[in-house]
Amino acid sequence: MSRRFLLDTNIISNMMRDANGIAAQRFAQIAKEFESSDVCTSVVVQCELRFGLTRKSHPRLELAYERVMQSLEILPLGSEVADCYAQLRTALEQQGTPIGPNDTLIAAHALALDCTLVTDNEAEFRRVPGLRVENWLKEEVVKEVAQVGPK
């Protein structure tokens, strides 16, 4: 099973707003345990974040964005993602459980690269067959981080 983590927009946004928060603690723990390339994000997430920053135009958030994003590998969309996206969107629409277009791309990206998707939007992404989902903003994560502690 893959130990590669693809971070969704809401997780990175949380890390931007709270550099010492739950998601940031979990990120630091993962960074110690695994290689830096094991925590990444999608260019689709980068687009969503840039849109939010452009709309809000806040210098503190811009600095936080740069701080967080330089610690992550930003993955481009490849042809394997396109194939996965087409199959996923078709399946979800046939089941009558579609998810948003950007979320479909993000889910397809995680599936195609065998990543665990880290998101606070579990209700949406748990509808995606075969997608591993973790939420680094839940209380269990705080307990897990506290139990593991620094190495």
Coordinates of C-alpha atoms in Angstrom, one line a residue:
M1 CA 0.0 0.0 0.0
S2 CA 1.2 3.4 -0.9
R3 CA 2.4 5.8 1.8
R4 CA 2.3 8.8 -0.5
F5 CA -0.1 11.5 0.6
L6 CA -1.8 14.0 -1.8
L7 CA -3.0 17.1 0.2
D8 CA -6.4 18.6 -0.7
T9 CA -7.1 22.4 -0.8
N10 CA -8.7 22.5 2.7
I11 CA -5.7 20.8 4.4
I12 CA -3.2 23.2 2.8
S13 CA -5.4 26.1 3.6
N14 CA -5.5 25.0 7.2
M15 CA -1.7 24.8 7.2
M16 CA -1.5 28.3 5.8
R17 CA -3.8 29.7 8.5
D18 CA -2.2 27.8 11.4
A19 CA 1.4 26.9 11.1
N20 CA 1.3 25.0 14.4
G21 CA -2.2 23.4 13.9
I22 CA -3.2 19.8 13.6
A23 CA -2.5 19.4 9.9
A24 CA 0.9 21.1 10.2
Q25 CA 1.8 18.8 13.1
R26 CA 0.8 15.7 11.0
F27 CA 2.7 17.1 8.0
A28 CA 5.8 17.5 10.2
Q29 CA 5.4 14.0 11.6
I30 CA 5.1 12.5 8.1
A31 CA 8.0 14.5 6.8
K32 CA 10.2 12.9 9.5
E33 CA 9.0 9.4 8.8
F34 CA 9.0 9.4 5.0
E35 CA 10.8 11.1 2.1
S36 CA 9.8 14.6 1.2
S37 CA 8.3 13.4 -2.1
D38 CA 5.8 11.3 -0.1
V39 CA 3.7 14.4 0.7
C40 CA 2.5 16.2 -2.4
T41 CA -0.4 18.0 -3.9
S42 CA -2.0 18.4 -7.3
V43 CA -1.7 21.3 -9.7
V44 CA -5.5 21.4 -9.4
V45 CA -5.2 22.2 -5.7
Q46 CA -2.6 24.8 -6.6
C47 CA -5.1 26.4 -9.0
E48 CA -7.8 26.5 -6.3
L49 CA -5.4 28.1 -3.8
R50 CA -4.2 30.7 -6.2
F51 CA -7.8 31.6 -7.0
G52 CA -8.5 32.0 -3.3
L53 CA -5.4 34.2 -2.8
T54 CA -6.2 36.3 -5.9
R55 CA -9.7 36.9 -4.7
K56 CA -8.7 37.8 -1.1
S57 CA -5.4 39.5 -1.9
H58 CA -3.9 39.3 1.6
P59 CA -0.1 39.6 2.0
R60 CA 0.1 37.4 5.1
L61 CA -1.7 34.6 3.3
E62 CA 0.6 35.0 0.2
L63 CA 3.6 34.5 2.5
A64 CA 1.9 31.5 4.2
Y65 CA 1.1 30.0 0.7
E66 CA 4.7 30.3 -0.4
R67 CA 5.9 28.8 2.9
V68 CA 3.7 25.7 2.6
M69 CA 3.9 25.2 -1.1
Q70 CA 7.7 25.2 -1.2
S71 CA 7.6 22.2 1.1
L72 CA 5.4 20.2 -1.2
E73 CA 5.9 18.5 -4.6
I74 CA 3.2 19.9 -7.0
L75 CA 2.2 17.1 -9.4
P76 CA 1.2 17.9 -13.0
L77 CA -1.8 16.1 -14.6
G78 CA -0.6 13.4 -16.9
S79 CA -2.4 11.1 -19.4
E80 CA -2.9 8.5 -16.6
V81 CA -5.0 11.0 -14.7
A82 CA -7.1 11.8 -17.8
D83 CA -8.0 8.1 -18.2
C84 CA -8.7 7.7 -14.5
Y85 CA -10.8 10.9 -14.5
A86 CA -12.9 9.7 -17.5
Q87 CA -13.6 6.4 -15.8
L88 CA -14.3 7.9 -12.4
R89 CA -16.6 10.6 -13.6
T90 CA -18.6 8.1 -15.7
A91 CA -18.9 5.7 -12.7
L92 CA -20.0 8.5 -10.3
E93 CA -22.6 9.9 -12.7
Q94 CA -24.0 6.4 -13.5
Q95 CA -24.4 5.8 -9.7
G96 CA -26.0 9.2 -9.4
T97 CA -23.3 10.4 -6.9
P98 CA -21.2 12.9 -8.8
I99 CA -18.8 15.2 -7.0
G100 CA -17.6 18.6 -8.1
P101 CA -15.4 18.9 -11.2
N102 CA -12.2 20.0 -9.4
D103 CA -12.8 17.3 -6.7
T104 CA -13.2 14.7 -9.5
L105 CA -9.8 15.7 -10.9
I106 CA -8.2 15.7 -7.5
A107 CA -9.6 12.2 -6.8
A108 CA -8.5 10.9 -10.2
H109 CA -5.0 12.3 -9.6
A110 CA -4.8 10.5 -6.2
L111 CA -6.1 7.3 -7.7
A112 CA -3.9 7.3 -10.7
L113 CA -0.8 7.9 -8.6
D114 CA -1.9 5.5 -5.8
C115 CA -1.9 8.3 -3.2
T116 CA -3.9 8.6 0.0
L117 CA -6.0 11.8 -0.4
V118 CA -5.7 14.0 2.7
T119 CA -8.9 16.1 3.0
D120 CA -11.4 17.6 5.4
N121 CA -14.1 16.9 2.7
E122 CA -14.6 13.3 3.6
A123 CA -18.3 13.2 2.7
E124 CA -17.5 14.1 -0.9
F125 CA -14.4 11.9 -1.4
R126 CA -15.6 8.8 0.4
R127 CA -18.0 8.3 -2.5
V128 CA -15.1 7.6 -4.8
P129 CA -14.5 3.8 -5.1
G130 CA -11.0 2.7 -4.2
L131 CA -9.8 6.1 -3.0
R132 CA -8.0 6.1 0.3
V133 CA -8.9 9.1 2.4
E134 CA -7.4 10.6 5.6
N135 CA -8.5 13.6 7.5
W136 CA -5.6 15.3 9.3
L137 CA -8.0 17.8 11.0
K138 CA -9.7 15.2 13.2
E139 CA -9.1 14.8 16.9
E140 CA -7.7 11.2 16.4
V141 CA -4.9 12.7 14.4
V142 CA -4.0 15.1 17.3
K143 CA -3.9 12.1 19.7
E144 CA -1.8 10.1 17.2
V145 CA 0.7 12.9 16.7
A146 CA 1.0 13.4 20.5
Q147 CA 1.5 9.6 21.1
V148 CA 4.2 9.4 18.4
G149 CA 5.9 12.6 19.5
P150 CA 9.2 13.8 18.1
K151 CA 11.9 11.3 17.2

